[in-house]
XYZ file of C-alpha atoms in Angstrom:
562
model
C -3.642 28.649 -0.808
C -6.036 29.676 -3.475
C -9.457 31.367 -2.518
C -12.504 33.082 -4.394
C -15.442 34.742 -3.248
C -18.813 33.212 -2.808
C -21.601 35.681 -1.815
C -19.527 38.352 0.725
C -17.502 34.702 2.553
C -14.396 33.871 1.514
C -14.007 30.455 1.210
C -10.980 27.939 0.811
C -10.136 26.875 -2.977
C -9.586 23.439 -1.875
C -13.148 23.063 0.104
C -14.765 23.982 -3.849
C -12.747 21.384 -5.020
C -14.349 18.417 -2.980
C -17.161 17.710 -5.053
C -17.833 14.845 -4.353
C -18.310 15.714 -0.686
C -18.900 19.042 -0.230
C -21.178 21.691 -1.642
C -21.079 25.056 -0.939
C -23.846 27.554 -1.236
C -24.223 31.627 -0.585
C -25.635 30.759 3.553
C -23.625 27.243 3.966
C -26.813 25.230 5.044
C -26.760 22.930 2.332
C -22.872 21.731 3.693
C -22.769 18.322 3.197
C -19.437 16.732 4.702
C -18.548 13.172 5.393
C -20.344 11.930 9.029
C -17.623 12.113 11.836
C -18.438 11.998 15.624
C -17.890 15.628 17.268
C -20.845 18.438 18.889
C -20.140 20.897 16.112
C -22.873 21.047 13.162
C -20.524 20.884 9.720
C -22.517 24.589 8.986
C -20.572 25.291 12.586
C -17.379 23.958 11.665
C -17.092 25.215 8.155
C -17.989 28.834 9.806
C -15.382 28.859 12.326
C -12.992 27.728 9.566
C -14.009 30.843 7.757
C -13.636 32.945 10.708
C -10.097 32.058 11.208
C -9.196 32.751 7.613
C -10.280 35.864 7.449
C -8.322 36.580 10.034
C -5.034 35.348 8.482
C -2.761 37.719 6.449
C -3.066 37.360 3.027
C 0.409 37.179 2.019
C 1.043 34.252 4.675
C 0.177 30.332 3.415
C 1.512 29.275 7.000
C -0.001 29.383 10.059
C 2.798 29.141 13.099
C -0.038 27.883 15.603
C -0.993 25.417 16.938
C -1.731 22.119 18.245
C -5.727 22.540 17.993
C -7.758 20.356 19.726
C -11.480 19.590 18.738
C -13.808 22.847 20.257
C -16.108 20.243 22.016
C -12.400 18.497 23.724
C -13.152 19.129 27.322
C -10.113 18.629 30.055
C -7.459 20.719 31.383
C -4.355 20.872 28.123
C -0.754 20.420 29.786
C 2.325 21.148 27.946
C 3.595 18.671 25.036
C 6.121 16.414 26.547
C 9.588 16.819 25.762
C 12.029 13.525 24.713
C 15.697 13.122 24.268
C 16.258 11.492 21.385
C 19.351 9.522 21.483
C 21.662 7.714 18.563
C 21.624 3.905 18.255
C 22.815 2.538 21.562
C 22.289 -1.277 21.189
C 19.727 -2.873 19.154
C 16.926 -4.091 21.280
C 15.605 -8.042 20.749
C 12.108 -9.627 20.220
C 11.375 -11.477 22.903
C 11.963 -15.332 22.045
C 9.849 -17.373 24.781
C 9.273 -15.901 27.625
C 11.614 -14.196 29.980
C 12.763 -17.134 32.652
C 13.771 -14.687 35.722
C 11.170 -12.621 35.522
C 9.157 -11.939 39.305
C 5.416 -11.533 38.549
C 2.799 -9.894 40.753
C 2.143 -13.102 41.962
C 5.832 -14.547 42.882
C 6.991 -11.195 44.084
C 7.813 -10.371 47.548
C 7.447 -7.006 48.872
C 6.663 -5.074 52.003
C 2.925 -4.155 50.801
C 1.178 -6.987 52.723
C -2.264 -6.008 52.885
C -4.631 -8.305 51.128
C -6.693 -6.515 48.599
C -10.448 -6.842 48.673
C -11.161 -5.392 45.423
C -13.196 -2.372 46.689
C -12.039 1.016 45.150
C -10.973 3.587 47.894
C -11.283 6.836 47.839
C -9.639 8.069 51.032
C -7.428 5.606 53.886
C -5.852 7.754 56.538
C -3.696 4.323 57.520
C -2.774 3.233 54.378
C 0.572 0.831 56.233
C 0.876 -2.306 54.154
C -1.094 -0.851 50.479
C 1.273 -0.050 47.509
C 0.926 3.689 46.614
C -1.449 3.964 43.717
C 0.253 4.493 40.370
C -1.333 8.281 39.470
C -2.022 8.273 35.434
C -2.060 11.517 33.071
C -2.695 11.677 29.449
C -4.185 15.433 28.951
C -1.150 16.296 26.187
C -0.421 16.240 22.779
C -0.799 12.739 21.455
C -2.074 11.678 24.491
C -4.883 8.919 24.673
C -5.497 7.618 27.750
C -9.249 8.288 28.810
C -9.246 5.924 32.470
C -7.437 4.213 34.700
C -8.662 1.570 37.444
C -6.989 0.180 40.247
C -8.470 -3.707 40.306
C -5.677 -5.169 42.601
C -2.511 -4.425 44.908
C -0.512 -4.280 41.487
C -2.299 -4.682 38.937
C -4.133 -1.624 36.617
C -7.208 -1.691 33.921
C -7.157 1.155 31.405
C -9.278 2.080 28.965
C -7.991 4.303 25.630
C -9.554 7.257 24.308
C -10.530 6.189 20.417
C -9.271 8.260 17.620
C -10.086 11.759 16.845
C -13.549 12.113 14.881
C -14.105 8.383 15.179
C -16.017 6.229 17.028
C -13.883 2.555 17.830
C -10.479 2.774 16.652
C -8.006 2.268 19.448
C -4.689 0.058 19.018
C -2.570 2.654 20.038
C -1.331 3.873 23.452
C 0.962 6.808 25.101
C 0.202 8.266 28.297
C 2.327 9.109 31.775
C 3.001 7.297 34.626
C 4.218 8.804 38.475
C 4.566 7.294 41.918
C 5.821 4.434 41.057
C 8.070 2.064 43.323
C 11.249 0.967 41.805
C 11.994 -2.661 42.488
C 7.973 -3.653 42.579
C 6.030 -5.345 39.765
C 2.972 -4.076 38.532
C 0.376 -5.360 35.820
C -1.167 -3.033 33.105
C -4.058 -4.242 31.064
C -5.703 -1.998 28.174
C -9.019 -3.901 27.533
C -10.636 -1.481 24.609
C -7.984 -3.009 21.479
C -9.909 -4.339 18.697
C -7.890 -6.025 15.898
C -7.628 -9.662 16.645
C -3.708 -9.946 16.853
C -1.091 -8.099 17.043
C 2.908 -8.330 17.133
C 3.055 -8.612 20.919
C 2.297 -12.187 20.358
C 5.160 -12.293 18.163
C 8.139 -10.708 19.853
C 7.453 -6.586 20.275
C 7.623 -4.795 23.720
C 6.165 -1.780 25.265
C 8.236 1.140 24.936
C 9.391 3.173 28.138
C 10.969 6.832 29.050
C 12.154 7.479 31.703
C 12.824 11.588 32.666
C 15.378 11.100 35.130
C 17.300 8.502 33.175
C 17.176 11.207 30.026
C 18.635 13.991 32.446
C 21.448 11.762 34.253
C 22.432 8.996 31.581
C 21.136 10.769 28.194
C 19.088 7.664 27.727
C 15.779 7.779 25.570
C 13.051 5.148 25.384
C 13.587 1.625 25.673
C 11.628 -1.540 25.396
C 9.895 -2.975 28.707
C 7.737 -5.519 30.099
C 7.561 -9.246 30.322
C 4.608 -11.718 30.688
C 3.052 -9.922 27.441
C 0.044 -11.337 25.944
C -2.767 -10.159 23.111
C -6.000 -11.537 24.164
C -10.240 -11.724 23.633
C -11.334 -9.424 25.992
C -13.693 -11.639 28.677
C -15.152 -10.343 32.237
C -14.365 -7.001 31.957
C -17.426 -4.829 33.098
C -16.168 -1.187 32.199
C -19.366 0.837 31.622
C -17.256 2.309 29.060
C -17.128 -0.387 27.127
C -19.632 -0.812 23.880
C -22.159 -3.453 24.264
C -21.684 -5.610 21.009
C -18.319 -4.960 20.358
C -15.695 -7.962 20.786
C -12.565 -6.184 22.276
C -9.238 -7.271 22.760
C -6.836 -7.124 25.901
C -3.414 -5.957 25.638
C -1.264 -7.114 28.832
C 2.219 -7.088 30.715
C 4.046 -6.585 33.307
C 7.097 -4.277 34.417
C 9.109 -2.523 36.974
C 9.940 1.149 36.654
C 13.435 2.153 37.419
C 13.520 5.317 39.492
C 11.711 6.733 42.446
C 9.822 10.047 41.951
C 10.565 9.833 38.486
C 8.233 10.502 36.007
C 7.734 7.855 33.475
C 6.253 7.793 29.863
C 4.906 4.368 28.030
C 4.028 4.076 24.471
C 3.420 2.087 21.741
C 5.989 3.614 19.220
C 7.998 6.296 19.194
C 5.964 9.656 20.157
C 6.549 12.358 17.158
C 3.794 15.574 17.670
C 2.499 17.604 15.940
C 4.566 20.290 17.438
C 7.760 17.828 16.884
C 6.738 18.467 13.335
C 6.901 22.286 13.615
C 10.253 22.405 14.799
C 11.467 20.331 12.555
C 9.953 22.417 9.323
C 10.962 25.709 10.983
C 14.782 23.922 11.383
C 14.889 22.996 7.673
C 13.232 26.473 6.628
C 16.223 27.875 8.963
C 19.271 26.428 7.106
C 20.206 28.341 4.688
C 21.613 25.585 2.024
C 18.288 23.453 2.460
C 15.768 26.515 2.452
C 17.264 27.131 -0.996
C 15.653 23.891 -2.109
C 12.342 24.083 0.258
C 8.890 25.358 -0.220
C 6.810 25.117 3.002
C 2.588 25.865 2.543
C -0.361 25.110 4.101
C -2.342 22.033 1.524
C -5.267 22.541 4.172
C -6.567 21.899 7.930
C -7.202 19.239 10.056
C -10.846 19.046 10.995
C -9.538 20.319 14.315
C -7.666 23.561 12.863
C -4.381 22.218 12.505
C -2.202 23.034 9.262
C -1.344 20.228 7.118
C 1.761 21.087 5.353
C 2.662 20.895 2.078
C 6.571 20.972 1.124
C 7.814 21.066 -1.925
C 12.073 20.012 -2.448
C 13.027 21.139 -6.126
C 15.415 23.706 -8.104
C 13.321 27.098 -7.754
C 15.706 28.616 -10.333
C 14.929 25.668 -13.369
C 12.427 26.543 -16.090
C 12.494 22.726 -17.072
C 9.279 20.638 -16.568
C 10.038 18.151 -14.234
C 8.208 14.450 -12.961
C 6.907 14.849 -9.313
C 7.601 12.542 -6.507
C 4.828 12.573 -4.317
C 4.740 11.224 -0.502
C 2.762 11.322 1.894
C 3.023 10.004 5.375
C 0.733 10.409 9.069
C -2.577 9.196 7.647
C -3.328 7.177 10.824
C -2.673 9.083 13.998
C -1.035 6.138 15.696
C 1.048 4.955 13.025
C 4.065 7.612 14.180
C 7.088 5.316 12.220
C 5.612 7.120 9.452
C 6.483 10.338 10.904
C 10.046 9.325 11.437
C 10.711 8.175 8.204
C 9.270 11.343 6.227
C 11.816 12.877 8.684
C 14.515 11.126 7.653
C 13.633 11.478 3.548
C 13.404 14.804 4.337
C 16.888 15.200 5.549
C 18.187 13.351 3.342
C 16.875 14.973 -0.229
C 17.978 18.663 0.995
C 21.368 17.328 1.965
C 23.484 17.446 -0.241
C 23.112 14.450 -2.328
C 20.683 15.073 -5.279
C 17.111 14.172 -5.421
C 15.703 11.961 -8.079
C 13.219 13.145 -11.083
C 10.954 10.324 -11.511
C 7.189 10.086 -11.155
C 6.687 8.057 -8.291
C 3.759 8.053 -5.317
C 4.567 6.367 -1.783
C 1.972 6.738 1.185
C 3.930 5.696 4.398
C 1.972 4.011 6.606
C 2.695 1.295 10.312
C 1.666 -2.264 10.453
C 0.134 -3.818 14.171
C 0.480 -7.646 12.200
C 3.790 -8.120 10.554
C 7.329 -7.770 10.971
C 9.924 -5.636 8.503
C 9.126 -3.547 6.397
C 7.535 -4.072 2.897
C 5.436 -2.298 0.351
C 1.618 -2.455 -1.249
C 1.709 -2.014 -4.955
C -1.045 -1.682 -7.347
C -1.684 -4.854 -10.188
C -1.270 -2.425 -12.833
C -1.943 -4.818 -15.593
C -5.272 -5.876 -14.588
C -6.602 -2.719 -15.393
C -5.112 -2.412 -18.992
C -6.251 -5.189 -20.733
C -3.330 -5.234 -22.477
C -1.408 -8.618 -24.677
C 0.315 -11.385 -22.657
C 3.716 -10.014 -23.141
C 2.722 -6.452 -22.167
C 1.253 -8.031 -19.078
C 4.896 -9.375 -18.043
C 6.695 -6.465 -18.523
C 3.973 -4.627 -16.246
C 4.391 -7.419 -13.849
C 8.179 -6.901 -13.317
C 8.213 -3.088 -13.565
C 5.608 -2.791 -10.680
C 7.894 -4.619 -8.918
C 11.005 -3.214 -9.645
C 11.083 0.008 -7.437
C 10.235 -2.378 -4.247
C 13.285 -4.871 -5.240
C 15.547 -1.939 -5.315
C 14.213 -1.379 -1.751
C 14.946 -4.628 -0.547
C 18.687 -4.665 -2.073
C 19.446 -1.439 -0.246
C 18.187 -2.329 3.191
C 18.322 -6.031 2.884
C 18.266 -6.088 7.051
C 14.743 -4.409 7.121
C 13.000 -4.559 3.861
C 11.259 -7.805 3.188
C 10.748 -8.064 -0.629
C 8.517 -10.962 0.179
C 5.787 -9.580 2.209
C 5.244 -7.210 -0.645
C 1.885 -7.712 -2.351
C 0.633 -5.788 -5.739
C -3.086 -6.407 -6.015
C -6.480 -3.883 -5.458
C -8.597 -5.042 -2.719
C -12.486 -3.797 -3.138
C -11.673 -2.403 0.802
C -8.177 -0.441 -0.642
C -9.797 1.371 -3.642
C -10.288 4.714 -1.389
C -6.226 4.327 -0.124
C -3.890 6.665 -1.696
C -1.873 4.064 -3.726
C -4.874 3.254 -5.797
C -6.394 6.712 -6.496
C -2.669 7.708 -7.774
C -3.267 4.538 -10.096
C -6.718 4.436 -11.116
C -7.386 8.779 -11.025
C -3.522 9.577 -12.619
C -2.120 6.494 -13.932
C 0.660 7.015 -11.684
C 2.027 3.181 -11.923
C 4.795 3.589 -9.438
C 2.000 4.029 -6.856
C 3.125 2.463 -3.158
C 2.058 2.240 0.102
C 5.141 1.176 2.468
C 4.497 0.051 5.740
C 6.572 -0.296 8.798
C 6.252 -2.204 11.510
C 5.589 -1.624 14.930
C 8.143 -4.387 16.081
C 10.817 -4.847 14.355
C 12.886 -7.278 12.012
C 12.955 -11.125 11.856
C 15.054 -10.815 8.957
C 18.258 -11.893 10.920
C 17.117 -15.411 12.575
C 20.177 -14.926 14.835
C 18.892 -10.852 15.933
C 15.605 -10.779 15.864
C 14.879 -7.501 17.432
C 13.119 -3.958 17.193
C 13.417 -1.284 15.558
C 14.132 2.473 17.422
C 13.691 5.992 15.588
C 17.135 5.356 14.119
C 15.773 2.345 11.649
C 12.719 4.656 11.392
C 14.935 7.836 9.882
C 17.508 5.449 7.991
C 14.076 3.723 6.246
C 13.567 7.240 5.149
C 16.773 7.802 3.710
C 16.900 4.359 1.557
C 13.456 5.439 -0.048
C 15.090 8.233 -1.174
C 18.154 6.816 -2.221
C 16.059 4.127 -4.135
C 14.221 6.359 -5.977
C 17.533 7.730 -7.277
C 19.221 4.684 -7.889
C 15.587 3.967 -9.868
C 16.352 6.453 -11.865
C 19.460 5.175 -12.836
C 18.696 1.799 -13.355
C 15.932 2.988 -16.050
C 18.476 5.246 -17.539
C 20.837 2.700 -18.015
C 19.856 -0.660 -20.064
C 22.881 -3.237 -18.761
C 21.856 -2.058 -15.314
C 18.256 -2.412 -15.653
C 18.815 -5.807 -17.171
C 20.938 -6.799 -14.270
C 18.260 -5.447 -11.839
C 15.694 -6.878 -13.542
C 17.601 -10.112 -13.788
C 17.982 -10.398 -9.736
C 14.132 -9.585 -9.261
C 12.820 -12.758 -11.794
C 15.880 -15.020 -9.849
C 13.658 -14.164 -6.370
C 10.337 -14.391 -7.693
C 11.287 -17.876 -9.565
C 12.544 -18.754 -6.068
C 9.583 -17.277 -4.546
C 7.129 -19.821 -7.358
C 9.247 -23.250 -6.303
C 9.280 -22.561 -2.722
C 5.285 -22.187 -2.970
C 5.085 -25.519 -5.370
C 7.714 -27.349 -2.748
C 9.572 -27.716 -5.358
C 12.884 -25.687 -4.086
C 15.913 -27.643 -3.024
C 18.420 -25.741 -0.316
C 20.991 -25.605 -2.817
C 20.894 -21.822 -4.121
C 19.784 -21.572 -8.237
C 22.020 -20.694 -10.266
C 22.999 -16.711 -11.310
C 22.838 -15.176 -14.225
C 26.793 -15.051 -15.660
C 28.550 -11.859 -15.285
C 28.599 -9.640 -18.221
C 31.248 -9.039 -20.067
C 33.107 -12.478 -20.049
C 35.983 -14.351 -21.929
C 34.675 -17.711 -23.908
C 37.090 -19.171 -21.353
C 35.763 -17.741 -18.444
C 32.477 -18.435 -19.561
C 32.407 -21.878 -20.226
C 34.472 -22.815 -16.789
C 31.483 -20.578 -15.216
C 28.526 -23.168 -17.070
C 30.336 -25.998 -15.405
C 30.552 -24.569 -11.855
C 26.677 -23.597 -12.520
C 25.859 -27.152 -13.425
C 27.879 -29.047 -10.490
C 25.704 -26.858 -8.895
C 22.214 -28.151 -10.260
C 23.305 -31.507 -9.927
C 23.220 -31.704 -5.951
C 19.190 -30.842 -7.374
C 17.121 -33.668 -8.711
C 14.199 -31.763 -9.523
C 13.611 -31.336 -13.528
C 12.377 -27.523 -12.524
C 15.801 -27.015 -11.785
C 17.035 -27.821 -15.201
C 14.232 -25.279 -16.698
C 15.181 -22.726 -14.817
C 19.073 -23.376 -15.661
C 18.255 -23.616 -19.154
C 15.782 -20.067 -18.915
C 18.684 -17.939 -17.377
C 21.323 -19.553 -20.266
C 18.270 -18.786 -22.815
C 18.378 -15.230 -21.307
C 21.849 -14.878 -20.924
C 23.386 -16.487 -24.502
C-alpha cells in the first residue's frame, strides 16, 4: 500500500485517491465521507485508522488480524463457528407442492400438553406439560440474529440484525439453535425481510447443521423445513420494528434431529471472514501456487478488516499483459459469491493455465431467480456507432456469457442474462469498468440462492460444491474465450450457436416457434455429397414447420453458411 505525508499524519494513498468523497486536510475536520449509521464521527474513524497504521510495519502490506467488529458493536464476541464441509453427497430437490406427510404444530401430538396463554415467562418452578424453550445465539462471526420471542408452545418470532453500516437491509439469516427436542415440530418466523418475494415461494429450503451429525456421520448442512411461505408482514407488534416500513415474513417449520445437539440454520452456505484467511494463508503455503500468488492489502473495511487484493500471474515475465479483474463479497449476505471466488481461485493456480484477456466479472447472489446467469453492459448504446458495428457489439457482449452457458449447461441459464444500464446500476461495478475504462467484457454474474430449474425432471439446490465448480467454469471460460478469439473457424462456430439461441430466443417471444428444433448450421468441412444429403435432412426438417419465419431463418443460416 502506497502512503505520503500530509502535515506530520501519515495517511493511506488510496483515502487521497477518493475524490470524489473524501478530502483530506492537515487536522482532518473537513473529512467528508459517505453517511453510514455507526457512533463514531468520520474525523473519529479516519483517526483510529491512522492510529493503527502507524503501528503496522512498514515492510508488511498484510495484516494477519482480525475479524473487527464496529467500535460502537456492544455484546459479548464468541468464537467463529467451525463447519465440516463435505463432498457432494446427493443433490438436494426444490420442493414441488408441498410436503404431504408432514406433522405441523397444529396436527402434532406430543407430551407438552399445557395450553399456552401467550404471556411471556420469565421463571416456572413446575414447568410439567411446557416444551423447553428453544435458547437462540448469534454473537459470532457472520452472525445476525438481534431477538428471539417465544409467541406459542412451538412456535418462535425473530427479528434480524440489519447489515453493517446500514439502516434496513435484512434478507439474510444465520444464527444457532440449542435445546431442542428431536421428534417435535416447531415454527420459526423472521418478520423484519423486506424484498417482496423471494425463492422460498419457488422451491428453496432453509439450510441446517447439525454438530453432532458432523462429528458421528461427517455430514455438513442440509436443506430443512416444510410448510414454507414468503409473506406481507401483518399483526406483528415488535417495538423493533420501523413504523412506515412494509416488511415481509419469512416462515417454516422443522424438526431438529438430535438431543443436546447444537444446531446451526442459515440462509446459504456460511463462508467468514476468517474462512477467508485460512484459505489465503493455505494458497500462500503451497509452494507451486505461491509461485504464481501475490497477496496485499487493497484497503479496510469501515470496521478495520483487510480487504485483500491477490494478484495470479508469471512474476518472472517482462511482457505486458491484459488483466482479468474479479471481484466477489460486495453484499455481506450474498456468501455463493465467496464460494465461487474460492473455487476460481483454485482452479487458476492449479495447474492448468490462466487466460490473458481483459475481462471484469463482479460475483454477486440473487433472492428472485433460479440458475445462474450474468448482467452485461449494452455496449453499443454508448458508441454511437453504424448499424453494422452495432451487431457485431451486440453478439460480442454476448459471447463470453454463451461460452458460460455451453460449459455448465446444468446451471448457467443463457436466457436470464440481460445486457442493458439501468439509471439504478450506473454506481455497480460492471458499469464503471464500462463507462470509466471501456472495459466491454464487463459482467456481473449472479448465483442463486436456490438452485437450478434447468432439469424439469431435478429441480433442486445447489450446495458449496455447485458454488466452487461455478468458479472453476468462469475460469475455464475465460480461457476457452481466449481461444475462440484466437481462432476464426472457432469463433465462427461459437458465434454461429449464440445467433441459433437468440433467433430462437426472438420466435419464442413473437409465438412464432414451432417444437420442432431449427435447423444447424452444416458442419464445416464437408463433401458436395455430404452436403447436399445434409440440405435435405435440414428441409424434411422445416417442413413439419408451417411458419414462413422458418423458411427465413433456413435460408439466413444457408446464406451464412454457402
Amino acid at each position: 500500500m502506497r502512503t505520503q505525508t500530509d502535515g506530520m499524519k501519515l495517511v493511506p494513498y488510496y483515502l487521497q485517491e477518493r475524490s470524489k468523497s473524501l478530502y483530506i486536510s492537515e487536522t482532518y475536520k473537513d473529512v467528508t465521507i459517505p453517511s453510514y449509521v455507526g457512533h463514531l464521527s468520520y474525523t473519529d474513524q479516519l483517526e483510529a485508522f491512522i492510529s493503527r497504521y502507524k503501528r503496522r510495519p512498514a515492510d508488511i502490506k498484510y495484516w494477519p488480524y482480525g475479524p473487527y467488529w464496529p467500535a460502537h458493536f456492544e455484546g459479548l464476541l464468541l468464537d467463529t463457528p467451525r463447519h465440516l464441509v463435505v463432498g457432494l453427497q446427493g443433490c438436494e430437490p426444490l420442493v414441488v407442492g408441498e410436503f404431504a406427510n408432514s406433522q405441523t404444530t397444529e396436527s402434532q401430538v406430543t407430551q407438552y400438553l399445557g395450553k399456552w396463554k401467550g404471556t411471556q415467562l420469565a421463571y416456572d418452578s413446575e414447568t410439567k406439560g411446557c416444551c423447553p424453550t428453544l435458547m437462540f445465539e448469534s454473537r459470532f462471526e457472520c452472525g445476525n440474529l438481534r431477538q428471539a420471542r417465544r409467541v406459542n408452545q412451538f412456535e418462535y418470532e425473530l427479528v434480524l440484525k440489519t447489515d453493517l453500516y446500514t439502516a434496513r437491509h435484512t434478507q439474510w439469516y444465520y444464527f444457532r439453535v440449542t435445546n431442542a427436542v428431536p421428534g417435535v415440530t416447531y415454527k420459526l418466523r423472521i418478520i423484519n425481510l423486506l424484498k417482496k418475494d423471494s425463492l422460498y415461494n419457488h422451491g428453496m429450503r432453509p439450510l441446517m447443521y447439525s454438530e453432532q451429525d458432523a462429528k458421528e456421520r461427517q455430514r455438513g448442512w442440509v436443506r430443512t423445513g416444510h410448510h414454507i411461505s414468503y409473506t406481507r408482514s401483518s399483526g406483528t407488534n415488535c417495538p423493533l420494528l420501523e413504523k412506515g416500513i412494509t416488511y415481509f415474513t419469512l416462515e417454516w417449520q422443522m424438526e431438529f434431529p438430535n438431543h443436546q445437539d447444537t444446531h446451526y440454520l442459515a440462509h446459504c452456505y456460511p463462508y467468514s471472514f476468517t474462512d477467508l484467511k485460512e484459505d489465503l494463508e493455505l494458497l500462500m503455503n503451497s509452494d507451486e501456487r505461491s509461485k504464481v500468488t501475490r497477496r496485499e492489502v487493497m484497503c479496510e473495511t469501515r470496521a478495520g478488516n483487510s480487504c485483500f487484493l491477490v494478484t495470479v500471474t508469471n512474476f518472472d515475465s517482462t511482457v505486458e499483459k491484459r488483466a482479468v479483474i474479479i471481484t466477489a463479497r460486495v453484499h455481506p449476505g450474498e456468501s455463493q459469491s465467496s464460494w465461487m471466488m474460492k473455487g476460481f481461485l483454485e482452479f487458476i493456480t492449479g495447474p492448468d493455465p490462466a487466460a490473458k484477456v481483459a475481462l471484469y466479472c463482479d460475483l454477486h447472489g440473487h433472492s428472485r431467480k433460479h440458475n445462474v446467469f450474468m448482467y452485461g453492459n449494452n455496449t453499443s448504446a454508448d458508441l454511437g456507432v453504424t448499424p453494422l458495428d452495432m451487431a457485431r457489439a451486440f453478439i460480442s457482449e454476448r459471447l463470453f456469457p454463451w461460452i458460460m452457458s455451453v460449459k455448465s449447461p446444468d446451471k448457467f441459464h443463457f436466457q436470464s442474462c440481460k445486457f442493458q444500464i439501468r439509471r439504478c446500476k450506473e454506481s455497480t461495478g460492471r458499469v464503471v469498468m464500462w463507462h470509466q475504462l471501456r472495459v466491454s467484457n464487463s459482467f456481473t454474474m449472479e448465483a442463486t440462492f436456490s438452485g437450478t430449474v434447468l432439469d424439469r425432471d431435478n429441480r433442486r439446490h445447489f450446495n458449496t460444491q455447485d458454488f466452487m465448480e461455478m468458479g472453476t467454469v468462469l475460469a475455464q471460460a475465460i480461457l476457452e474465450y481466449q481461444t475462440v478469439k484466437a481462432d476464426p473457424v472457432q469463433h465462427t462456430q461459437t458465434v454461429l450457436g449464440l445467433t441459433r439461441c437468440i433467433t430462437k430466443q426472438v420466435l419464442a417471444y413473437k409465438g412464432a416457434l414451432c417444437h420442432t428444433p431449427l435447423p444447424l448450421p452444416p458442419p464445416l468441412s464437408l463433401s458436395p455429397r455430404k452436403l447436399q444429403k445434409w440440405r435435405e435432412h435440414q428441409t424434411d426438417i422445416l417442413n413439419k414447420c408451417s411458419s414462413p419465419q422458418r423458411w427465413s431463418v433456413f435460408n439466413s443460416w444457408e446464406t451464412t453458411s454457402g
